[in-house]
Amino acid sequence: MNEWISHLNEYCDVLENEPLALHTTYKVGGKARYFVYPKNEIALMRLLKDAKENQIETKIIGKGSNLLVSDDDYEGMVICLDRYFNEVVFEKNKVSAYAGQSIIYLSHEAMKRGLSGLEFASGIPGTVGGACFMNAGAYKSAMKDVVEAVWVLKEGNCVWMSVEECEFSYRSSIFKKHPDWVILAVRFHLTPKDPLEIKELMDSRRERRMASQPLDKPSAGSVFKNPEEMPAWKYIEESGLRGKSINGAKVSEKHANFIVNEKEAKAQDIYDLIELIQKSVYEKFNVFLKAEVECFNWKRRS
C-alpha cells in the first residue's frame, strides 16, 4: 500500500491525513486518510482503477460548498478536481469548462465576452462539476437551462451525455443516481448580450445577496429544498426557529434557510440542527423539508 501511495505522487498531488474542514465551506469535518489532486484525465482514470483494485473507497469533490462532512475521520480517498481540472474554452456562443473550474469565475468570463445565461450562477461558490451534479440554480434559472452536454467518465470510458440524458430536475440529476460516474467537463450554450447589461444584473444580484444572506459566516448556502407551497425559509421562520442554535451551529437570523457555523461548530451540531428543523416543521405543518446539502461520511445512529 505504501509503495502504491508513493507512486501516486508521479501523477497526482497527495496529502495524507488531511483535515476536510480545510476543504468545505462549513469549515467542519474529520481527516481524510488520503486527499488527492489528479493532474489530468488519464491520472484520474488510473487513480480510480488503482483505488478499486486496492479496495479503497473514494469520494470526488470540488470546493466542498454543498457538503456536510462528519466529524469522523474518513478512511478512504477524497479526490479533488479544483486544482487541475479548470481549463475553459470559449467558441462563439459556446463554452466548455472542466469540472473543477469555479462556476463564479465562469459566469464572469462569460459576462466579459457578452454571453448571457450564467448570471444566476455568479453567486454560487462551487465548481462547474458540482453545480451540474446537483443542477444548481437561483433566480428561477438552473444549470439545465444552459447545459448542452456533459463529458462523463463512466464504466472506464469517457462519453458525452446530452442534456436530456442528464435527467435534470429540481436540485438533482442522473449523476446522483450513479455516484461512480465522474463529471469531467460541461459544454454550455449561451446567448449574446450587451456585457454592460449582464454586469449590471450580476452586480444588483450581488448587492441583494449581501443584504439578505449571511455571507460573512461559514455555511453551505441554502440547507433545504423549497417545497412547492412555500419557501423553506418561511416554514422555518413560522416554526419559530430563526436564530435557533445548537452549540456553535445557528439558524441564520438574516436568512432562515441558512445554517451558519457561528462559533467553531462541530459537524454534529449542524446535523442535529438540520434534524431539529425537519422535526419541528413536520410537526407544525405536516411538511418534510428535504435537505439540499449533501451529508458525507455519516454512519447510521442506532
mmCIF file of C-alpha atoms in Angstrom:
data_model
loop_
_atom_site.group_PDB
_atom_site.id
_atom_site.type_symbol
_atom_site.label_atom_id
_atom_site.label_comp_id
_atom_site.label_asym_id
_atom_site.label_seq_id
_atom_site.Cartn_x
_atom_site.Cartn_y
_atom_site.Cartn_z
ATOM 1 C CA MET A 1 0.000 0.000 0.000
ATOM 2 C CA ASN A 2 2.704 2.496 0.962
ATOM 3 C CA GLU A 3 4.549 1.683 -2.273
ATOM 4 C CA TRP A 4 1.388 2.388 -4.280
ATOM 5 C CA ILE A 5 0.800 5.687 -2.470
ATOM 6 C CA SER A 6 4.358 6.765 -3.225
ATOM 7 C CA HIS A 7 3.706 6.091 -6.923
ATOM 8 C CA LEU A 8 0.649 8.348 -6.798
ATOM 9 C CA ASN A 9 2.931 11.340 -6.496
ATOM 10 C CA GLU A 10 4.060 10.735 -10.077
ATOM 11 C CA TYR A 11 0.662 11.778 -11.460
ATOM 12 C CA CYS A 12 -1.170 13.334 -8.516
ATOM 13 C CA ASP A 13 -0.625 15.675 -5.590
ATOM 14 C CA VAL A 14 -1.165 13.575 -2.467
ATOM 15 C CA LEU A 15 -1.885 14.684 1.085
ATOM 16 C CA GLU A 16 -2.249 12.207 3.945
ATOM 17 C CA ASN A 17 -4.482 12.622 6.999
ATOM 18 C CA GLU A 18 -5.788 15.887 5.569
ATOM 19 C CA PRO A 19 -8.432 17.792 7.626
ATOM 20 C CA LEU A 20 -11.561 18.025 5.495
ATOM 21 C CA ALA A 21 -12.517 21.153 7.434
ATOM 22 C CA LEU A 22 -9.959 22.909 5.228
ATOM 23 C CA HIS A 23 -11.883 21.893 2.101
ATOM 24 C CA THR A 24 -15.521 22.613 2.971
ATOM 25 C CA THR A 25 -17.318 25.936 3.242
ATOM 26 C CA TYR A 26 -18.804 24.838 6.579
ATOM 27 C CA LYS A 27 -15.225 24.526 7.926
ATOM 28 C CA VAL A 28 -16.067 21.218 9.617
ATOM 29 C CA GLY A 29 -15.149 17.580 9.072
ATOM 30 C CA GLY A 30 -12.695 14.925 10.175
ATOM 31 C CA LYS A 31 -9.494 13.914 8.397
ATOM 32 C CA ALA A 32 -9.284 12.049 5.092
ATOM 33 C CA ARG A 33 -6.702 9.246 5.028
ATOM 34 C CA TYR A 34 -5.772 10.376 1.514
ATOM 35 C CA PHE A 35 -6.623 13.653 -0.195
ATOM 36 C CA VAL A 36 -5.588 13.614 -3.844
ATOM 37 C CA TYR A 37 -5.458 16.097 -6.733
ATOM 38 C CA PRO A 38 -5.171 14.169 -10.047
ATOM 39 C CA LYS A 39 -3.328 16.200 -12.686
ATOM 40 C CA ASN A 40 -5.371 15.165 -15.745
ATOM 41 C CA GLU A 41 -7.990 12.730 -17.042
ATOM 42 C CA ILE A 42 -5.512 9.902 -17.532
ATOM 43 C CA ALA A 43 -4.276 10.333 -13.972
ATOM 44 C CA LEU A 44 -7.850 10.306 -12.683
ATOM 45 C CA MET A 45 -8.708 7.123 -14.590
ATOM 46 C CA ARG A 46 -5.600 5.379 -13.291
ATOM 47 C CA LEU A 47 -6.282 6.619 -9.767
ATOM 48 C CA LEU A 48 -9.829 5.266 -9.752
ATOM 49 C CA LYS A 49 -8.711 1.939 -11.210
ATOM 50 C CA ASP A 50 -5.934 1.537 -8.631
ATOM 51 C CA ALA A 51 -8.199 2.564 -5.766
ATOM 52 C CA LYS A 52 -10.742 -0.052 -6.817
ATOM 53 C CA GLU A 53 -8.060 -2.744 -7.049
ATOM 54 C CA ASN A 54 -6.797 -1.792 -3.582
ATOM 55 C CA GLN A 55 -10.370 -1.683 -2.226
ATOM 56 C CA ILE A 56 -10.078 1.954 -1.206
ATOM 57 C CA GLU A 57 -13.351 3.864 -1.026
ATOM 58 C CA THR A 58 -13.333 7.144 -2.956
ATOM 59 C CA LYS A 59 -15.257 10.408 -2.870
ATOM 60 C CA ILE A 60 -14.910 13.130 -5.514
ATOM 61 C CA ILE A 61 -15.383 16.768 -4.514
ATOM 62 C CA GLY A 62 -14.865 20.240 -5.897
ATOM 63 C CA LYS A 63 -14.910 23.174 -3.498
ATOM 64 C CA GLY A 64 -16.932 21.442 -0.776
ATOM 65 C CA SER A 65 -19.601 24.141 -0.869
ATOM 66 C CA ASN A 66 -22.582 21.808 -0.582
ATOM 67 C CA LEU A 67 -21.118 19.204 1.776
ATOM 68 C CA LEU A 68 -21.655 18.461 5.431
ATOM 69 C CA VAL A 69 -18.767 16.144 6.279
ATOM 70 C CA SER A 70 -18.971 14.266 9.572
ATOM 71 C CA ASP A 71 -16.511 14.781 12.411
ATOM 72 C CA ASP A 72 -15.315 11.191 11.983
ATOM 73 C CA ASP A 73 -12.130 10.504 10.053
ATOM 74 C CA TYR A 74 -12.630 9.098 6.556
ATOM 75 C CA GLU A 75 -10.514 6.033 5.879
ATOM 76 C CA GLY A 76 -10.899 6.303 2.134
ATOM 77 C CA MET A 77 -9.603 8.681 -0.511
ATOM 78 C CA VAL A 78 -11.033 12.102 -1.308
ATOM 79 C CA ILE A 79 -10.307 13.136 -4.894
ATOM 80 C CA CYS A 80 -10.452 16.862 -5.518
ATOM 81 C CA LEU A 81 -10.713 18.313 -9.027
ATOM 82 C CA ASP A 82 -10.460 22.045 -8.374
ATOM 83 C CA ARG A 83 -6.662 22.300 -8.682
ATOM 84 C CA TYR A 84 -6.059 20.928 -12.199
ATOM 85 C CA PHE A 85 -9.433 20.395 -13.883
ATOM 86 C CA ASN A 86 -10.067 24.047 -14.639
ATOM 87 C CA GLU A 87 -9.491 24.757 -18.333
ATOM 88 C CA VAL A 88 -12.114 26.876 -20.134
ATOM 89 C CA VAL A 89 -12.616 27.195 -23.906
ATOM 90 C CA PHE A 90 -14.936 29.785 -25.498
ATOM 91 C CA GLU A 91 -16.102 29.388 -29.105
ATOM 92 C CA LYS A 92 -18.748 31.833 -30.370
ATOM 93 C CA ASN A 93 -21.764 31.328 -28.088
ATOM 94 C CA LYS A 94 -20.485 28.025 -26.674
ATOM 95 C CA VAL A 95 -18.194 27.475 -23.717
ATOM 96 C CA SER A 96 -16.673 24.226 -22.476
ATOM 97 C CA ALA A 97 -15.327 24.134 -18.942
ATOM 98 C CA TYR A 98 -13.639 21.423 -16.934
ATOM 99 C CA ALA A 99 -15.462 20.237 -13.833
ATOM 100 C CA GLY A 100 -13.064 21.768 -11.322
ATOM 101 C CA GLN A 101 -13.452 25.330 -12.578
ATOM 102 C CA SER A 102 -15.301 27.818 -10.376
ATOM 103 C CA ILE A 103 -18.815 28.476 -11.674
ATOM 104 C CA ILE A 104 -18.499 32.060 -10.392
ATOM 105 C CA TYR A 105 -15.317 32.565 -12.429
ATOM 106 C CA LEU A 106 -17.011 31.076 -15.490
ATOM 107 C CA SER A 107 -20.031 33.375 -15.168
ATOM 108 C CA HIS A 108 -17.753 36.430 -15.031
ATOM 109 C CA GLU A 109 -15.697 35.296 -18.024
ATOM 110 C CA ALA A 110 -18.913 34.785 -19.981
ATOM 111 C CA MET A 111 -20.041 38.287 -18.995
ATOM 112 C CA LYS A 112 -16.790 39.816 -20.285
ATOM 113 C CA ARG A 113 -17.418 38.158 -23.660
ATOM 114 C CA GLY A 114 -21.016 39.336 -23.851
ATOM 115 C CA LEU A 115 -22.528 35.894 -23.270
ATOM 116 C CA SER A 116 -25.677 35.635 -21.164
ATOM 117 C CA GLY A 117 -27.150 32.636 -19.353
ATOM 118 C CA LEU A 118 -24.849 32.122 -16.386
ATOM 119 C CA GLU A 119 -25.835 35.236 -14.450
ATOM 120 C CA PHE A 120 -27.748 33.086 -11.953
ATOM 121 C CA ALA A 121 -24.510 31.273 -11.083
ATOM 122 C CA SER A 122 -22.459 34.369 -10.292
ATOM 123 C CA GLY A 123 -23.042 33.873 -6.567
ATOM 124 C CA ILE A 124 -22.797 30.076 -6.329
ATOM 125 C CA PRO A 125 -19.479 29.224 -4.610
ATOM 126 C CA GLY A 126 -18.974 25.834 -6.218
ATOM 127 C CA THR A 127 -17.407 24.181 -9.242
ATOM 128 C CA VAL A 128 -18.849 23.550 -12.686
ATOM 129 C CA GLY A 129 -18.999 19.821 -11.928
ATOM 130 C CA GLY A 130 -20.679 20.253 -8.569
ATOM 131 C CA ALA A 131 -23.221 22.696 -9.981
ATOM 132 C CA CYS A 132 -24.027 20.232 -12.767
ATOM 133 C CA PHE A 133 -24.249 17.300 -10.342
ATOM 134 C CA MET A 134 -26.985 18.973 -8.303
ATOM 135 C CA ASN A 135 -28.500 21.119 -11.063
ATOM 136 C CA ALA A 136 -27.696 24.211 -9.033
ATOM 137 C CA GLY A 137 -29.842 27.230 -9.591
ATOM 138 C CA ALA A 138 -31.028 30.629 -8.426
ATOM 139 C CA TYR A 139 -33.424 33.366 -9.570
ATOM 140 C CA LYS A 140 -35.659 30.816 -11.328
ATOM 141 C CA SER A 141 -32.795 29.627 -13.533
ATOM 142 C CA ALA A 142 -30.679 26.479 -13.251
ATOM 143 C CA MET A 143 -27.887 24.549 -14.932
ATOM 144 C CA LYS A 144 -30.372 22.571 -17.036
ATOM 145 C CA ASP A 145 -31.267 25.788 -18.863
ATOM 146 C CA VAL A 146 -27.746 26.356 -20.217
ATOM 147 C CA VAL A 147 -26.094 22.916 -20.330
ATOM 148 C CA GLU A 148 -25.777 21.415 -23.796
ATOM 149 C CA ALA A 149 -23.777 18.276 -22.946
ATOM 150 C CA VAL A 150 -21.664 16.758 -20.180
ATOM 151 C CA TRP A 151 -18.338 14.925 -20.594
ATOM 152 C CA VAL A 152 -18.544 11.949 -18.236
ATOM 153 C CA LEU A 153 -16.259 9.131 -17.154
ATOM 154 C CA LYS A 154 -18.406 6.060 -16.658
ATOM 155 C CA GLU A 155 -17.522 2.391 -16.673
ATOM 156 C CA GLY A 156 -13.987 3.233 -17.735
ATOM 157 C CA ASN A 157 -14.981 5.260 -20.800
ATOM 158 C CA CYS A 158 -15.316 8.999 -21.436
ATOM 159 C CA VAL A 159 -18.558 9.908 -23.230
ATOM 160 C CA TRP A 160 -20.629 12.992 -23.999
ATOM 161 C CA MET A 161 -24.116 12.894 -22.477
ATOM 162 C CA SER A 162 -26.820 15.172 -23.856
ATOM 163 C CA VAL A 163 -28.820 17.426 -21.552
ATOM 164 C CA GLU A 164 -31.796 15.074 -21.997
ATOM 165 C CA GLU A 165 -29.712 12.107 -20.837
ATOM 166 C CA CYS A 166 -28.692 14.022 -17.699
ATOM 167 C CA GLU A 167 -32.285 13.851 -16.372
ATOM 168 C CA PHE A 168 -32.060 17.226 -14.659
ATOM 169 C CA SER A 169 -34.763 18.074 -12.132
ATOM 170 C CA TYR A 170 -35.037 20.384 -9.138
ATOM 171 C CA ARG A 171 -31.606 20.176 -7.431
ATOM 172 C CA SER A 172 -30.976 16.751 -8.911
ATOM 173 C CA SER A 173 -29.637 14.867 -11.931
ATOM 174 C CA ILE A 174 -28.890 11.358 -13.137
ATOM 175 C CA PHE A 175 -25.420 11.716 -11.598
ATOM 176 C CA LYS A 176 -26.877 11.480 -8.094
ATOM 177 C CA LYS A 177 -28.169 8.025 -9.015
ATOM 178 C CA HIS A 178 -24.725 6.988 -10.306
ATOM 179 C CA PRO A 179 -22.080 8.162 -7.814
ATOM 180 C CA ASP A 180 -19.469 6.068 -9.641
ATOM 181 C CA TRP A 181 -19.803 8.307 -12.727
ATOM 182 C CA VAL A 182 -17.487 11.318 -12.805
ATOM 183 C CA ILE A 183 -18.367 14.639 -14.429
ATOM 184 C CA LEU A 184 -15.208 15.776 -16.236
ATOM 185 C CA ALA A 185 -16.419 18.801 -18.194
ATOM 186 C CA VAL A 186 -19.571 20.636 -19.241
ATOM 187 C CA ARG A 187 -20.446 22.335 -22.537
ATOM 188 C CA PHE A 188 -22.811 25.317 -22.283
ATOM 189 C CA HIS A 189 -24.863 27.181 -24.863
ATOM 190 C CA LEU A 190 -25.148 30.887 -24.059
ATOM 191 C CA THR A 191 -26.829 33.914 -25.632
ATOM 192 C CA PRO A 192 -25.078 37.042 -26.964
ATOM 193 C CA LYS A 193 -25.950 40.154 -24.955
ATOM 194 C CA ASP A 194 -24.508 43.548 -24.049
ATOM 195 C CA PRO A 195 -21.778 42.899 -21.412
ATOM 196 C CA LEU A 196 -22.832 46.030 -19.516
ATOM 197 C CA GLU A 197 -26.397 44.734 -19.135
ATOM 198 C CA ILE A 198 -25.098 41.400 -17.877
ATOM 199 C CA LYS A 199 -22.753 43.122 -15.424
ATOM 200 C CA GLU A 200 -25.487 45.378 -14.075
ATOM 201 C CA LEU A 201 -27.724 42.384 -13.421
ATOM 202 C CA MET A 202 -24.929 40.453 -11.697
ATOM 203 C CA ASP A 203 -23.998 43.494 -9.590
ATOM 204 C CA SER A 204 -27.590 44.080 -8.483
ATOM 205 C CA ARG A 205 -27.963 40.438 -7.504
ATOM 206 C CA ARG A 206 -24.687 40.542 -5.587
ATOM 207 C CA GLU A 207 -25.955 43.519 -3.583
ATOM 208 C CA ARG A 208 -29.204 41.648 -2.935
ATOM 209 C CA ARG A 209 -27.311 38.577 -1.702
ATOM 210 C CA MET A 210 -25.104 40.645 0.573
ATOM 211 C CA ALA A 211 -28.175 42.279 2.093
ATOM 212 C CA SER A 212 -30.188 39.086 2.572
ATOM 213 C CA GLN A 213 -27.676 36.257 3.147
ATOM 214 C CA PRO A 214 -25.071 35.660 5.885
ATOM 215 C CA LEU A 215 -22.099 35.636 3.519
ATOM 216 C CA ASP A 216 -19.693 36.621 6.298
ATOM 217 C CA LYS A 217 -20.019 33.275 8.117
ATOM 218 C CA PRO A 218 -19.211 29.680 7.111
ATOM 219 C CA SER A 219 -22.228 27.937 5.603
ATOM 220 C CA ALA A 220 -23.275 25.698 2.740
ATOM 221 C CA GLY A 221 -25.835 28.086 1.318
ATOM 222 C CA SER A 222 -29.478 27.053 1.392
ATOM 223 C CA VAL A 223 -29.845 23.935 3.515
ATOM 224 C CA PHE A 224 -33.298 22.795 2.389
ATOM 225 C CA LYS A 225 -35.062 22.460 -0.934
ATOM 226 C CA ASN A 226 -38.090 24.696 -1.366
ATOM 227 C CA PRO A 227 -41.453 22.866 -1.223
ATOM 228 C CA GLU A 228 -43.969 23.921 -3.868
ATOM 229 C CA GLU A 229 -46.370 25.540 -1.414
ATOM 230 C CA MET A 230 -43.988 27.897 0.387
ATOM 231 C CA PRO A 231 -40.239 28.672 0.562
ATOM 232 C CA ALA A 232 -38.293 26.609 3.082
ATOM 233 C CA TRP A 233 -37.136 29.721 4.975
ATOM 234 C CA LYS A 234 -40.767 30.663 5.664
ATOM 235 C CA TYR A 235 -41.596 27.245 7.124
ATOM 236 C CA ILE A 236 -38.529 27.544 9.347
ATOM 237 C CA GLU A 237 -39.343 31.085 10.446
ATOM 238 C CA GLU A 238 -43.001 30.305 11.150
ATOM 239 C CA SER A 239 -41.853 27.360 13.256
ATOM 240 C CA GLY A 240 -40.074 29.883 15.477
ATOM 241 C CA LEU A 241 -36.597 28.656 14.565
ATOM 242 C CA ARG A 242 -34.925 31.785 13.209
ATOM 243 C CA GLY A 243 -31.852 32.282 15.418
ATOM 244 C CA LYS A 244 -32.137 28.791 16.957
ATOM 245 C CA SER A 245 -28.732 27.355 17.826
ATOM 246 C CA ILE A 246 -27.157 24.086 18.924
ATOM 247 C CA ASN A 247 -23.741 24.767 20.354
ATOM 248 C CA GLY A 248 -21.840 26.572 17.563
ATOM 249 C CA ALA A 249 -24.408 25.941 14.798
ATOM 250 C CA LYS A 250 -27.139 28.527 14.285
ATOM 251 C CA VAL A 251 -30.127 29.185 12.045
ATOM 252 C CA SER A 252 -29.179 32.500 10.479
ATOM 253 C CA GLU A 253 -31.164 35.495 11.635
ATOM 254 C CA LYS A 254 -30.526 37.027 8.216
ATOM 255 C CA HIS A 255 -31.881 34.096 6.176
ATOM 256 C CA ALA A 256 -33.633 31.221 7.920
ATOM 257 C CA ASN A 257 -32.719 28.642 5.253
ATOM 258 C CA PHE A 258 -29.045 29.125 6.103
ATOM 259 C CA ILE A 259 -27.352 27.327 8.978
ATOM 260 C CA VAL A 260 -24.106 29.071 9.844
ATOM 261 C CA ASN A 261 -21.041 27.934 11.737
ATOM 262 C CA GLU A 262 -21.297 30.644 14.365
ATOM 263 C CA LYS A 263 -18.781 29.543 16.988
ATOM 264 C CA GLU A 264 -16.496 26.688 15.924
ATOM 265 C CA ALA A 265 -19.389 24.297 15.472
ATOM 266 C CA LYS A 266 -18.885 20.593 15.024
ATOM 267 C CA ALA A 267 -20.461 18.832 12.067
ATOM 268 C CA GLN A 268 -22.680 17.006 14.555
ATOM 269 C CA ASP A 269 -24.092 20.330 15.788
ATOM 270 C CA ILE A 270 -25.111 21.269 12.239
ATOM 271 C CA TYR A 271 -26.526 17.803 11.593
ATOM 272 C CA ASP A 272 -28.566 17.911 14.802
ATOM 273 C CA LEU A 273 -29.909 21.345 13.926
ATOM 274 C CA ILE A 274 -30.979 20.095 10.490
ATOM 275 C CA GLU A 275 -32.876 17.233 12.127
ATOM 276 C CA LEU A 276 -34.459 19.570 14.675
ATOM 277 C CA ILE A 277 -35.714 21.861 11.894
ATOM 278 C CA GLN A 278 -37.131 18.930 9.933
ATOM 279 C CA LYS A 279 -38.907 17.569 13.025
ATOM 280 C CA SER A 280 -40.309 20.958 14.083
ATOM 281 C CA VAL A 281 -41.584 21.901 10.623
ATOM 282 C CA TYR A 282 -43.161 18.482 10.129
ATOM 283 C CA GLU A 283 -44.949 18.642 13.483
ATOM 284 C CA LYS A 284 -46.329 22.118 12.755
ATOM 285 C CA PHE A 285 -47.104 21.904 9.012
ATOM 286 C CA ASN A 286 -47.014 18.176 8.157
ATOM 287 C CA VAL A 287 -44.325 19.084 5.596
ATOM 288 C CA PHE A 288 -40.949 17.346 5.464
ATOM 289 C CA LEU A 289 -38.135 19.659 4.385
ATOM 290 C CA LYS A 290 -35.680 17.751 2.194
ATOM 291 C CA ALA A 291 -32.046 18.681 2.715
ATOM 292 C CA GLU A 292 -30.258 20.219 -0.252
ATOM 293 C CA VAL A 293 -26.857 19.909 1.393
ATOM 294 C CA GLU A 294 -25.146 16.526 0.925
ATOM 295 C CA CYS A 295 -24.119 14.644 4.060
ATOM 296 C CA PHE A 296 -20.880 12.682 3.667
ATOM 297 C CA ASN A 297 -19.200 10.004 5.813
ATOM 298 C CA TRP A 298 -22.063 9.764 8.275
ATOM 299 C CA LYS A 299 -22.681 6.456 9.998
ATOM 300 C CA ARG A 300 -26.172 5.403 10.915
ATOM 301 C CA ARG A 301 -27.012 6.146 14.517
ATOM 302 C CA SER A 302 -28.818 3.443 16.458
#
